[in-house]
Tab-separated table of C-alpha atoms and ligand atoms in Angstrom:
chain	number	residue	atom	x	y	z
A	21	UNK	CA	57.338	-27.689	18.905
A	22	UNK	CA	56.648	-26.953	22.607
A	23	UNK	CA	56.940	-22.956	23.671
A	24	UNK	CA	60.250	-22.019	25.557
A	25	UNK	CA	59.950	-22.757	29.475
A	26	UNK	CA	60.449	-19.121	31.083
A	27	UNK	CA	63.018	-19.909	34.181
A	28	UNK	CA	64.877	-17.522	35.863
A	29	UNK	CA	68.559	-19.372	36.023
A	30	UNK	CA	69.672	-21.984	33.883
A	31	UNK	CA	72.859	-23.857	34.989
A	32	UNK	CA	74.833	-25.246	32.271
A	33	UNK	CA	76.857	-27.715	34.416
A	34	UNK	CA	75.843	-30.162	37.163
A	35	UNK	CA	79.303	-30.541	38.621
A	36	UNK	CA	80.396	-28.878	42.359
A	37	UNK	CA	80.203	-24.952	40.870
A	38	UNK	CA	76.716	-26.025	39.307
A	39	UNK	CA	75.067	-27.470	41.889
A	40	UNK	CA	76.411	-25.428	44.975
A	41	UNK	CA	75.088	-22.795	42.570
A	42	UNK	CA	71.962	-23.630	42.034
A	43	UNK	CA	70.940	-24.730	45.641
A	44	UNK	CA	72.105	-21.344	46.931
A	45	UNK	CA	69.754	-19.450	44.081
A	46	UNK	CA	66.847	-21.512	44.563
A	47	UNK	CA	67.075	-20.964	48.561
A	48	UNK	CA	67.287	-17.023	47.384
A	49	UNK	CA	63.565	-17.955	46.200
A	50	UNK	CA	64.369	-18.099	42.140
A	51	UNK	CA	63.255	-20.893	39.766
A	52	UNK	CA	66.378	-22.616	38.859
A	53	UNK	CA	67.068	-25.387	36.212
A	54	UNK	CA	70.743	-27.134	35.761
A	55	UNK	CA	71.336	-29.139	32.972
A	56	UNK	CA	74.513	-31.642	31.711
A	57	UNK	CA	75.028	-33.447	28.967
A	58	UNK	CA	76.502	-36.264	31.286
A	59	UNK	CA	74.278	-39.342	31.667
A	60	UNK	CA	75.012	-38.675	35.672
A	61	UNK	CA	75.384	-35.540	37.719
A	62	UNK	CA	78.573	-34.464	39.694
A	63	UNK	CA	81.280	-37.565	38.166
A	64	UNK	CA	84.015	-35.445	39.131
A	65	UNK	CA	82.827	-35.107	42.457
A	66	UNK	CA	82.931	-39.111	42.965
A	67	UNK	CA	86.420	-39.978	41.195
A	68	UNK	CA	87.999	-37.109	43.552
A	69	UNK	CA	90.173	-37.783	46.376
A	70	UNK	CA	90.575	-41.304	45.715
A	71	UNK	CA	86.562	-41.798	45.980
A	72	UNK	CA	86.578	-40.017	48.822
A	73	UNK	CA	87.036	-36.375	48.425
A	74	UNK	CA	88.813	-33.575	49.172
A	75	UNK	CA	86.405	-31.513	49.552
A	76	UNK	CA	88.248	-28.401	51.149
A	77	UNK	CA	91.684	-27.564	53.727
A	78	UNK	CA	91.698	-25.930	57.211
A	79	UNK	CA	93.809	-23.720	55.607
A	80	UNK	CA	92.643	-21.358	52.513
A	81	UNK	CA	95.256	-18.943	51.195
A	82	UNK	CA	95.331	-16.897	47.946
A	83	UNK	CA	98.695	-18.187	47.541
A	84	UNK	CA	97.091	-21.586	46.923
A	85	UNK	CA	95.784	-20.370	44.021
A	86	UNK	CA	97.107	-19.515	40.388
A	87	UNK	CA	95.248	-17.142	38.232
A	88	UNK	CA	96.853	-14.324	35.931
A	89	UNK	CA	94.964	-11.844	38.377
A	90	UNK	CA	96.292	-13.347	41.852
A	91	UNK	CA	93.480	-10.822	43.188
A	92	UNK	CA	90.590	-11.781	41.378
A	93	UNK	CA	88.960	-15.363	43.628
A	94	UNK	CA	90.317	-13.314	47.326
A	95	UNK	CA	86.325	-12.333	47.210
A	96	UNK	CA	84.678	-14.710	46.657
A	97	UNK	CA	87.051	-17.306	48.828
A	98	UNK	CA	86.392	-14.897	51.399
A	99	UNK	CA	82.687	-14.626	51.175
A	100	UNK	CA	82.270	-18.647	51.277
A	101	UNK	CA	84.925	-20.017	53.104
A	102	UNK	CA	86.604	-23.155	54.053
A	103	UNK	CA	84.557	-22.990	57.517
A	104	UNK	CA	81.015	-22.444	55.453
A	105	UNK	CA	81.516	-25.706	53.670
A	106	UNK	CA	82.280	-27.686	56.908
A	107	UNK	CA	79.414	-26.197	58.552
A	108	UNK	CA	77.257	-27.832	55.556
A	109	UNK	CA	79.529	-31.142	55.778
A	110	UNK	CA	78.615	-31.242	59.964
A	111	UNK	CA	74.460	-30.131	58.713
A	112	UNK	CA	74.130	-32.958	56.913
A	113	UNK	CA	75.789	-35.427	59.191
A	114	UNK	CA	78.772	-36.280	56.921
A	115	UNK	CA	81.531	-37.965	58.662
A	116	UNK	CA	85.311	-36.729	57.758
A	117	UNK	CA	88.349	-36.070	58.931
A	118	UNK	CA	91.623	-34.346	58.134
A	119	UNK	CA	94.004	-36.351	56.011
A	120	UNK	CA	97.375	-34.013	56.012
A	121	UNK	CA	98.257	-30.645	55.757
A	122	UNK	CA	94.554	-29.321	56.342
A	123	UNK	CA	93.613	-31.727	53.583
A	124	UNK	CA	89.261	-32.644	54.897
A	125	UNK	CA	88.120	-35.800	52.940
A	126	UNK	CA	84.885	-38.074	53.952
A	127	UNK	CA	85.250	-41.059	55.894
A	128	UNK	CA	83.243	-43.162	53.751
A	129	UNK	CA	82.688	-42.169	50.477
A	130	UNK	CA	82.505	-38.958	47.822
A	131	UNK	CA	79.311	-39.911	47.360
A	132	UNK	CA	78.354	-38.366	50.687
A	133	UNK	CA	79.509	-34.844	49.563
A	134	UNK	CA	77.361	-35.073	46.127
A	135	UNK	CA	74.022	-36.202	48.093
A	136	UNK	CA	74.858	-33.093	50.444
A	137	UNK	CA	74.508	-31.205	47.534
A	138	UNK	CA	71.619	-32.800	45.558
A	139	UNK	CA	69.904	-32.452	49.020
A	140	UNK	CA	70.488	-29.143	49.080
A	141	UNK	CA	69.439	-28.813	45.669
A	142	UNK	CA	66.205	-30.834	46.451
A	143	UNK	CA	65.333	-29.070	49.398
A	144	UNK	CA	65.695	-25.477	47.973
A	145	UNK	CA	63.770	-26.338	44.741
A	146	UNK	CA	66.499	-26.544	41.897
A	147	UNK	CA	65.471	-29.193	39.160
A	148	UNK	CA	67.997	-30.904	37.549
A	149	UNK	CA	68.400	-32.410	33.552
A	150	UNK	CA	70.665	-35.086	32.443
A	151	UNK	CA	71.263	-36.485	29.019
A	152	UNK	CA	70.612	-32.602	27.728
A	153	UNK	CA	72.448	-30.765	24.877
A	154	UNK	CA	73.035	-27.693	24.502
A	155	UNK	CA	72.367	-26.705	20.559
A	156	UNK	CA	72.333	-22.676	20.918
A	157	UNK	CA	72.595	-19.797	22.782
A	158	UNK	CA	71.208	-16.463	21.910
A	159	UNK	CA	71.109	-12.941	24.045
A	160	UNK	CA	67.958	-11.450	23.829
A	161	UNK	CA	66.928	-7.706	23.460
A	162	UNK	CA	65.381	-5.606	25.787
A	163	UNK	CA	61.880	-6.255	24.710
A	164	UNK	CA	62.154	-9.957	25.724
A	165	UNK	CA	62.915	-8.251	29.703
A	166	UNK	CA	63.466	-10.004	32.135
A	167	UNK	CA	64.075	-12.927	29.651
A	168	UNK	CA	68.030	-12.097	28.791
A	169	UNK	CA	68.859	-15.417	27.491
A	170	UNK	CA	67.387	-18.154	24.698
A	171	UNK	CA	69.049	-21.682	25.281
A	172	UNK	CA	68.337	-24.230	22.862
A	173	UNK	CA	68.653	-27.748	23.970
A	174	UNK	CA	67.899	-31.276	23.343
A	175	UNK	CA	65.550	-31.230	25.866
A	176	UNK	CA	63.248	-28.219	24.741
A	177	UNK	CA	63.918	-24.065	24.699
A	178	UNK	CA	64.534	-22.313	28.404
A	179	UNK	CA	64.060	-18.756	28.497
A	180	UNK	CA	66.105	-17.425	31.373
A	181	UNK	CA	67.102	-14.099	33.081
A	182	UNK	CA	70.486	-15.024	34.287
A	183	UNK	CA	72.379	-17.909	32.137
A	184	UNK	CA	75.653	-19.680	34.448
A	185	UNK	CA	78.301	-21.506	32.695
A	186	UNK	CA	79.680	-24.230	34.958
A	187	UNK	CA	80.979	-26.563	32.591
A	188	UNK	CA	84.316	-26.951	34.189
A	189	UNK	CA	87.703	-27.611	32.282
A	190	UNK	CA	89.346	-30.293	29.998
A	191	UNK	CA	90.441	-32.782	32.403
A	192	UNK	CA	89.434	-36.412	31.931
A	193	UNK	CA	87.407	-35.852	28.500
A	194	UNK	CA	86.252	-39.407	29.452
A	195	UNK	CA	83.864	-38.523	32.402
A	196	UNK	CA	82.353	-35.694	30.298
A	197	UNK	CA	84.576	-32.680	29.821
A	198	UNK	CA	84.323	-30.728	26.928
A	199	UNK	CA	85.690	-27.047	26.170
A	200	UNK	CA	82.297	-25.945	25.873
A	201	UNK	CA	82.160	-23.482	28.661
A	202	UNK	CA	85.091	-20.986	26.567
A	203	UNK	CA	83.218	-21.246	23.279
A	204	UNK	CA	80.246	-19.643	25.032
A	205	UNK	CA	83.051	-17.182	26.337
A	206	UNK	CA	84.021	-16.374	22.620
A	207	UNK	CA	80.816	-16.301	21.504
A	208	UNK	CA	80.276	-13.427	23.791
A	209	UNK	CA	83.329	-11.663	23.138
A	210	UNK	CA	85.015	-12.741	26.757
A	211	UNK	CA	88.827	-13.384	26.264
A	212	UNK	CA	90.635	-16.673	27.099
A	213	UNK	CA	93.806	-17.465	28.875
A	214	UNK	CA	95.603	-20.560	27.601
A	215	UNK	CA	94.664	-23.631	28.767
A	216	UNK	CA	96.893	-26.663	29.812
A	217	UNK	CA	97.042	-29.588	31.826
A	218	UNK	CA	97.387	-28.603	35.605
A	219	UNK	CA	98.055	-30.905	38.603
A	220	UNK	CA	99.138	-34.032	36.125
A	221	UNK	CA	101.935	-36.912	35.964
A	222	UNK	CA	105.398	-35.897	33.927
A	223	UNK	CA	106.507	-38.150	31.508
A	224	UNK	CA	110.474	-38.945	30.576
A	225	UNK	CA	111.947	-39.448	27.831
A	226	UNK	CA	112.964	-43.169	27.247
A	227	UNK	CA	116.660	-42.468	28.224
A	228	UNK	CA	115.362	-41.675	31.366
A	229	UNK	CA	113.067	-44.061	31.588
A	230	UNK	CA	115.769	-46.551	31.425
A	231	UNK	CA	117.530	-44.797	33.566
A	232	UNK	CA	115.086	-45.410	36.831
A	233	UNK	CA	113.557	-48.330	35.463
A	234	UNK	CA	114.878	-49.883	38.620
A	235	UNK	CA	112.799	-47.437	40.739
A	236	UNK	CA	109.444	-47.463	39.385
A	237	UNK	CA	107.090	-48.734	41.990
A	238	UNK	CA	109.043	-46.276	44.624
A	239	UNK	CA	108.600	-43.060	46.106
A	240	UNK	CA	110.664	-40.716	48.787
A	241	UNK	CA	109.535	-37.442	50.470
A	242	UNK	CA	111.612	-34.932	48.066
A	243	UNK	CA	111.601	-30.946	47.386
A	244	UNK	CA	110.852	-30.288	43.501
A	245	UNK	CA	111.776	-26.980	42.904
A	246	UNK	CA	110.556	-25.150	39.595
A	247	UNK	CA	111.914	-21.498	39.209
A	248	UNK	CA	110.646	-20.079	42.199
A	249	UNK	CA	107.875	-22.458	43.485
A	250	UNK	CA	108.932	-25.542	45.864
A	251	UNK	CA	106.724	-28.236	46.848
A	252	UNK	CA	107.976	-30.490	49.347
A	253	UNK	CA	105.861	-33.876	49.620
A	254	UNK	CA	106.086	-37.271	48.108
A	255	UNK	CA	107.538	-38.217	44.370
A	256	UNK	CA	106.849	-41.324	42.798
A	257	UNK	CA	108.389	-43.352	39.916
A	258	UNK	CA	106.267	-44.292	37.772
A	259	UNK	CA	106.560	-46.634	34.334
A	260	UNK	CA	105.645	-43.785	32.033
A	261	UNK	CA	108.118	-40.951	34.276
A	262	UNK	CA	107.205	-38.937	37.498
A	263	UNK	CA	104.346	-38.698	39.902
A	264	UNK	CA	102.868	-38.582	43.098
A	265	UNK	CA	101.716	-34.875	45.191
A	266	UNK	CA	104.913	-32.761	44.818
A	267	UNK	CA	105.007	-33.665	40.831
A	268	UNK	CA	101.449	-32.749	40.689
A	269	UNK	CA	102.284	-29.186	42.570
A	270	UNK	CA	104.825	-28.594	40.481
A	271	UNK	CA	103.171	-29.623	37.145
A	272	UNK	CA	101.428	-26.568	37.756
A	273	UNK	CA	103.788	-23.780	37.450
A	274	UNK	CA	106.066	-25.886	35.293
A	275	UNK	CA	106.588	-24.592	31.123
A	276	UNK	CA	107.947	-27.390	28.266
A	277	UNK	CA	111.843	-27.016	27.929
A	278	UNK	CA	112.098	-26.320	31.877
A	279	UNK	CA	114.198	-27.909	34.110
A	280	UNK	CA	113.298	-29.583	37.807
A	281	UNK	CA	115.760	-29.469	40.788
A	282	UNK	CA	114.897	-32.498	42.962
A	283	UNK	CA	115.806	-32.345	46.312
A	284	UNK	CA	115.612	-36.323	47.635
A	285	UNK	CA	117.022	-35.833	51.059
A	286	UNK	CA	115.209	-32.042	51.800
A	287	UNK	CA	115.224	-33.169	55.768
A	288	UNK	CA	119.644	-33.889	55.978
A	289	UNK	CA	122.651	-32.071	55.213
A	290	UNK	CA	124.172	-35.466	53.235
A	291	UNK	CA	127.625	-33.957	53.319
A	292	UNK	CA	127.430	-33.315	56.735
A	293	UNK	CA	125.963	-36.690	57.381
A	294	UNK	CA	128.716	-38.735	54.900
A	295	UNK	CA	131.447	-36.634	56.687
A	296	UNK	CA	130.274	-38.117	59.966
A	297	UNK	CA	129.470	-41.924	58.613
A	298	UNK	CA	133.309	-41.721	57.603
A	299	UNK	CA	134.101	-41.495	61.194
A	300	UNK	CA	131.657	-43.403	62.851
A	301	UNK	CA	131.292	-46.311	60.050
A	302	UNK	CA	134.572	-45.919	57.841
A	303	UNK	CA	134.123	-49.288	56.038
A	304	UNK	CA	130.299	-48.897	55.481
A	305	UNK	CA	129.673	-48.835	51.405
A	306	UNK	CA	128.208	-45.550	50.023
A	307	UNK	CA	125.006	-47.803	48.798
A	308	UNK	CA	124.440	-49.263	51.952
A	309	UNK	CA	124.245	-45.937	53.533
A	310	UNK	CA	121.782	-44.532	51.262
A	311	UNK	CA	119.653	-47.495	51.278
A	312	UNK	CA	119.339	-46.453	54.698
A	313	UNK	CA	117.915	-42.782	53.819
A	314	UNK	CA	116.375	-43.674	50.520
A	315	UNK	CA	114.376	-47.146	49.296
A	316	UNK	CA	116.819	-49.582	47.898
A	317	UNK	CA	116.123	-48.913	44.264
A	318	UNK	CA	116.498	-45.243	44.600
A	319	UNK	CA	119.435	-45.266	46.412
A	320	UNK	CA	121.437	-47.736	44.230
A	321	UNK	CA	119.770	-46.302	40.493
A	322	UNK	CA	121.464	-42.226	41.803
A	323	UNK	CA	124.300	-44.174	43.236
A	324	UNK	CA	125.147	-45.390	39.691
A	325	UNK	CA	125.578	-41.655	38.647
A	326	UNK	CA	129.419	-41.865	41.238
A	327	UNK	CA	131.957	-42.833	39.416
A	328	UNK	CA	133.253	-45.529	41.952
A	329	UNK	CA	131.325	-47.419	44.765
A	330	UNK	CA	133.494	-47.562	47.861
A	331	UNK	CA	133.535	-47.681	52.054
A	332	UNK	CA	132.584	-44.535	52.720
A	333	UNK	CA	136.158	-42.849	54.377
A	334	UNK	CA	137.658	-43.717	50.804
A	335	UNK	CA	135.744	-40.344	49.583
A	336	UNK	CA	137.822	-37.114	49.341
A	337	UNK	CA	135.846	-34.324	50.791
A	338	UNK	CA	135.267	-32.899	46.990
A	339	UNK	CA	133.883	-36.604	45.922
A	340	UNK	CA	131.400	-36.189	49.167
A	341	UNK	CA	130.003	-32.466	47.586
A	342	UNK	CA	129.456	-34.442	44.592
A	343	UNK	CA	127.208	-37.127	46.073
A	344	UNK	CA	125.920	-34.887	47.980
A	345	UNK	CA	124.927	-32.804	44.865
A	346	UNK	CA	124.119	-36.152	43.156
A	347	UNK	CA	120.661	-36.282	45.912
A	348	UNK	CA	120.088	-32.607	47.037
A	349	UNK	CA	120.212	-31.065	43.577
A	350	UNK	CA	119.048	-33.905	41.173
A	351	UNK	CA	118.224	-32.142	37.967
A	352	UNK	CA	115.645	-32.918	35.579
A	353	UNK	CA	113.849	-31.797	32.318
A	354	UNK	CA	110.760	-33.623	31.525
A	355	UNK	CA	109.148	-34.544	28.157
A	356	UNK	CA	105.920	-33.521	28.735
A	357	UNK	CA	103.068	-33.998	30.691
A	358	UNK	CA	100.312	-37.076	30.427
A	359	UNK	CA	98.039	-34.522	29.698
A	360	UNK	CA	93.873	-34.256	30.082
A	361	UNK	CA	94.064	-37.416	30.024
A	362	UNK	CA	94.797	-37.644	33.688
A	363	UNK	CA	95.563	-34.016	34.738
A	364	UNK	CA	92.968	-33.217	38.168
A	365	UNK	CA	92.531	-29.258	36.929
A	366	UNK	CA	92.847	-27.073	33.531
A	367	UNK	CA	95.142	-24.175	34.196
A	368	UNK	CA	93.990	-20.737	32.353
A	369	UNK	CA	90.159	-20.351	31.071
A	370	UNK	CA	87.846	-17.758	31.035
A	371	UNK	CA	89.972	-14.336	31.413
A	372	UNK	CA	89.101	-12.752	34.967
A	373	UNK	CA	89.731	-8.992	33.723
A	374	UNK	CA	86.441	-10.031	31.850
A	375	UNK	CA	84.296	-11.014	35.164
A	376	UNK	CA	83.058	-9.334	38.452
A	377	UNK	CA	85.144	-10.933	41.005
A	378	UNK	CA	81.704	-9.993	43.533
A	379	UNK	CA	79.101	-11.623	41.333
A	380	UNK	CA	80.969	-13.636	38.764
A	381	UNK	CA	78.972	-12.034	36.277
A	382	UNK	CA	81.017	-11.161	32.827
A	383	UNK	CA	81.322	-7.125	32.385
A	384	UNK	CA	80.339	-7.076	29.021
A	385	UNK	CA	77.323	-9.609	29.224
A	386	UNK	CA	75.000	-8.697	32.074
A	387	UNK	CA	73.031	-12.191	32.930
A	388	UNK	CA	75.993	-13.558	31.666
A	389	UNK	CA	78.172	-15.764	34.931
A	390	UNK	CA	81.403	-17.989	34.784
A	391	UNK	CA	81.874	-20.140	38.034
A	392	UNK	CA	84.026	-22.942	38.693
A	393	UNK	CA	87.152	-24.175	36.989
A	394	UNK	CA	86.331	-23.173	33.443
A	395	UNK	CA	87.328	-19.999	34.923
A	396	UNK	CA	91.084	-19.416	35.214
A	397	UNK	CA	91.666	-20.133	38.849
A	398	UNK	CA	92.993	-22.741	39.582
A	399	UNK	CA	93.752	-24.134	42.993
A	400	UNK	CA	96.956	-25.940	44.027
A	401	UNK	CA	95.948	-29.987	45.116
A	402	UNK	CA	94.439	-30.230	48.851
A	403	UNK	CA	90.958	-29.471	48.253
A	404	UNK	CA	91.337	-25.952	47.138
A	405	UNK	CA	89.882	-26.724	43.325
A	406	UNK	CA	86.396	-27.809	45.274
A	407	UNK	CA	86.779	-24.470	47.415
A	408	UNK	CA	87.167	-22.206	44.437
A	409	UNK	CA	83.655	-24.060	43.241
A	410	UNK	CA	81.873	-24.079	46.072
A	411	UNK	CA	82.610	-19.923	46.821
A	412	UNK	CA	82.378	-18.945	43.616
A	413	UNK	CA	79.128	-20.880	42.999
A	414	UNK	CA	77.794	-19.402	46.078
A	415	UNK	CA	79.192	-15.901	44.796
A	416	UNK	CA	77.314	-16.063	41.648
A	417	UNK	CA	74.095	-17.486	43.561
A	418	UNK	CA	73.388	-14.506	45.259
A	419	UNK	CA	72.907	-12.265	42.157
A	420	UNK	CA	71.693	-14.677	39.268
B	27	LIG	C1	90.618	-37.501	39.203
B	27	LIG	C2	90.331	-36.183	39.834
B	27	LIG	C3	90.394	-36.045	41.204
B	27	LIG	C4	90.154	-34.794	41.794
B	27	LIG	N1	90.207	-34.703	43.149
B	27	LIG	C5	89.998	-33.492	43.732
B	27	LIG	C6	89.974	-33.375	45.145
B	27	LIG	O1	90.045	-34.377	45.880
B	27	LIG	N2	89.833	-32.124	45.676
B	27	LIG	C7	89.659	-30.997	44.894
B	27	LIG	O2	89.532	-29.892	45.432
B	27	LIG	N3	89.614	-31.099	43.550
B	27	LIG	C8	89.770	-32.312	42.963
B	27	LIG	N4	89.701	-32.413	41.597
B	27	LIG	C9	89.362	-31.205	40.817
B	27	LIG	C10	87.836	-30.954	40.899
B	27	LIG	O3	87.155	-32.150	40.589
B	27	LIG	C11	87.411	-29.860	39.924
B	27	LIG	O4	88.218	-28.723	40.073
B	27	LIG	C12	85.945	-29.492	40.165
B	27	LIG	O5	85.120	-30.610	39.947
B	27	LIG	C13	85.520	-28.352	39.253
B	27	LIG	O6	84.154	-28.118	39.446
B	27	LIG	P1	83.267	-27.558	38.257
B	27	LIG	O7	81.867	-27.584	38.753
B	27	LIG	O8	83.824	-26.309	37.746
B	27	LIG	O9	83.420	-28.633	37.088
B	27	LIG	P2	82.995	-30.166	37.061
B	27	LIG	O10	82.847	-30.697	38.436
B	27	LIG	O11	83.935	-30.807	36.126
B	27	LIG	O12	81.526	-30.142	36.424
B	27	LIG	C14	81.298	-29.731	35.103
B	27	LIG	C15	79.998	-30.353	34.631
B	27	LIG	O13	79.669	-29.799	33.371
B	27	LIG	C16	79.220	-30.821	32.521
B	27	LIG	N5	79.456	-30.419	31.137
B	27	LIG	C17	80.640	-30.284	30.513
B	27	LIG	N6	80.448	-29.904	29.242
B	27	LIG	C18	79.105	-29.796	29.069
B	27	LIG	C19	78.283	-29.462	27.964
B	27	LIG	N7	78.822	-29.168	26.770
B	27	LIG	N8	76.934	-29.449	28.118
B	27	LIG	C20	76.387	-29.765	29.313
B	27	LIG	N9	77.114	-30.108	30.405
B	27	LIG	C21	78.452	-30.122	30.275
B	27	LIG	C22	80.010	-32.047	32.925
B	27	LIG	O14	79.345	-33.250	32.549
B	27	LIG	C23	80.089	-31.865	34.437
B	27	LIG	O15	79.035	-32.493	35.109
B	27	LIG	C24	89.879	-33.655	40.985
B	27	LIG	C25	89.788	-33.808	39.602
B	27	LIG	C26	90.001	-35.054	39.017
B	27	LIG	C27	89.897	-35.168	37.527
């Protein structure tokens, strides 16, 4: 058996928090290894944004962020920003450009954003280990100083001073995610907020399903509304229920047993608008009309909900608040979620009341960091998941 490799960091983790982490260490001069059990480095990184990326937004906000301590990632966000990243993004030549609403992704490929950061990694003198298992970890005593850490590992012992968990959440278990990063939490006595699916499809129930059969395929810029979170941006109908970015939002804040209000005409005032069709096109049917605001299949599948289709000026002003009701307040309980399976984020993780929100570091574990999404912060979708990685990888790099 080969003697334990003396390092100072070992990265458990080569996904964005890992290797932004690691690069920024090594550049602070220390001998940095990251390992993953993955057969490739950074997966996540290349499915994102379509294959190409969001890797941050112009604009950064804590109230982009959930976390049960809405204080705890204002630090570190602030310390590596949104305008830090882009400066690396411009260094390295990457070419990108603003999607919507802030939302930066890469011209070409995501690709381009992982080679910035092997590069980085490269240049600064991080190694990196596929293919490697962790089998144990153990805290050393004092008399093992500066060693803090055993790791045991398929690939031989490391003996390190500071030990960084970047194992992310449990979102696509397919491209490598595992729950490891919170049993090393429990191990060492850190406490963990629930985890669930975060930024994921809803499914229906097959009622439903049958319901807007009609309009799977279809999609309409609507406000989903969730106690008191709104999200106003597109909705698709999918075969297995509800989709597309303002479903995703939501998903977010949204409990089993809750209800949705569905706002599919946030931009009119429909009564105001029928009132008016009544005088200007009295004979027009009510369908017809909202084909005009809505897709076809939408319009006809929430026009089936009024008791009787007629011309429009055969409405009494009280049938018109109906209708109106019918497509500004369009309430909805889901069944569930699609889960992991295709969720972007996990929601809860490693408890922040147990971390420095400077270093990252865990309070009762010195050597001991959390980074990335296996802590619970999660970002709202636009980019912000990959800005909580990058600053709180850099965070942690300057004190491993
Ligand atoms: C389909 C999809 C699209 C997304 N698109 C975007 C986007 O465009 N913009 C955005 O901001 N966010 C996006 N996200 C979210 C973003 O990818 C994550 O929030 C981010 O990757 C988290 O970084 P991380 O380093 O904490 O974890 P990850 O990037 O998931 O990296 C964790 C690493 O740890 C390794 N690992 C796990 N368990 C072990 C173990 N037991 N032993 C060793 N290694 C292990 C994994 O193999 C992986 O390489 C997307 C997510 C998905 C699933």
């Amino acid at each position: 058996m080969s003697s334990p490799q003396n390092i100072d960091v070992l990265i458990i983790g080569a996904g964005a928090a890992g290797l932004m982490c690691a690069a920024n260490a090594a550049a602070r001069g220390r001998n940095v290894v990251v390992v993953d059990h993955a057969n490739k480095v950074g997966k996540k990184i290349l499915m994102s944004g379509g294959g190409r990326c969001n890797f941050t937004n112009m604009e950064v906000l804590p109230k982009h962020y959930l976390s049960a301590n809405p204080h705890f990632f204002k630090s570190a966000l602030a310390r590596f920003t949104q305008w830090d990243f882009i400066a690396l993004v411009l260094k390295h030549g990457v070419a990108y450009h603003e999607k919507k609403l802030g939302q930066l992704f890469c011209d070409n490929k995501a690709q381009d954003i992982l080679d910035l950061l092997l590069d980085e990694c490269a240049e600064a003198g991080a190694s990196i280990f596929t293919h490697c298992d962790i089998k144990t970890i153990e805290a050393l005593s004092a008399e093992h100083a500066p060693a803090r850490y055993k790791v045991a590992t398929s690939l031989g012992d490391y003996l390190c001073e500071s030990l960084v968990i970047a194992t992310g959440g449990l979102s696509i278990p397919t491209m490598g995610a595992t729950g490891f990063g919170y049993q090393v939490a429990e191990q060492f006595g850190l406490a963990l907020k629930p985890r669930t699916a975060g930024l994921v499809p809803f499914t229906l129930s097959p009622t439903q399903l049958e319901q807007f059969k009609d309009c799977v395929g279809n999609a309409a810029e609507v406000t989903v509304t969730c106690g008191t979170q709104s999200f106003t941006e597109n909705l698709l109908f999918t075969h297995r229920g509800l989709s597309g970015p303002a479903i995703l939002q939501i998903s977010s804040y949204w409990q089993p047993g809750q209800n949705l209000e569905i706002n599919l005409l946030p931009q009119l005032d429909l009564v105001d608008y029928l009132t008016r069709q009544q005088q200007e096109r009295p004979k027009v049917l009510l369908t017809t009309l909202m084909s005009e605001l809505l897709t076809k299949s939408i319009a006809q599948s929430f026009c089936s909900f009024v008791t009787e289709i007629r011309p429009v000026n055969q409405y009494t002003p009280k049938e018109i608040q109906a209708i109106a009701d019918l497509f500004h307040k369009w309430e909805i309980m889901p069944a569930g979620t699609e889960g992991y399976r295709t969720a972007e984020v996990t929601l809860g993780g490693v408890d922040v009341d147990g971390l420095s929100s400077k270093t990252m570091e865990a309070k009762n574990q010195p050597g001991l960091f959390f980074i990335g999404e296996v802590v619970d912060v999660t970002g709202h979708l636009g980019g912000f998941n990959f800005q909580w990685a990058w600053a709180s990888g850099f965070a942690a790099a300057q004190f491993v």
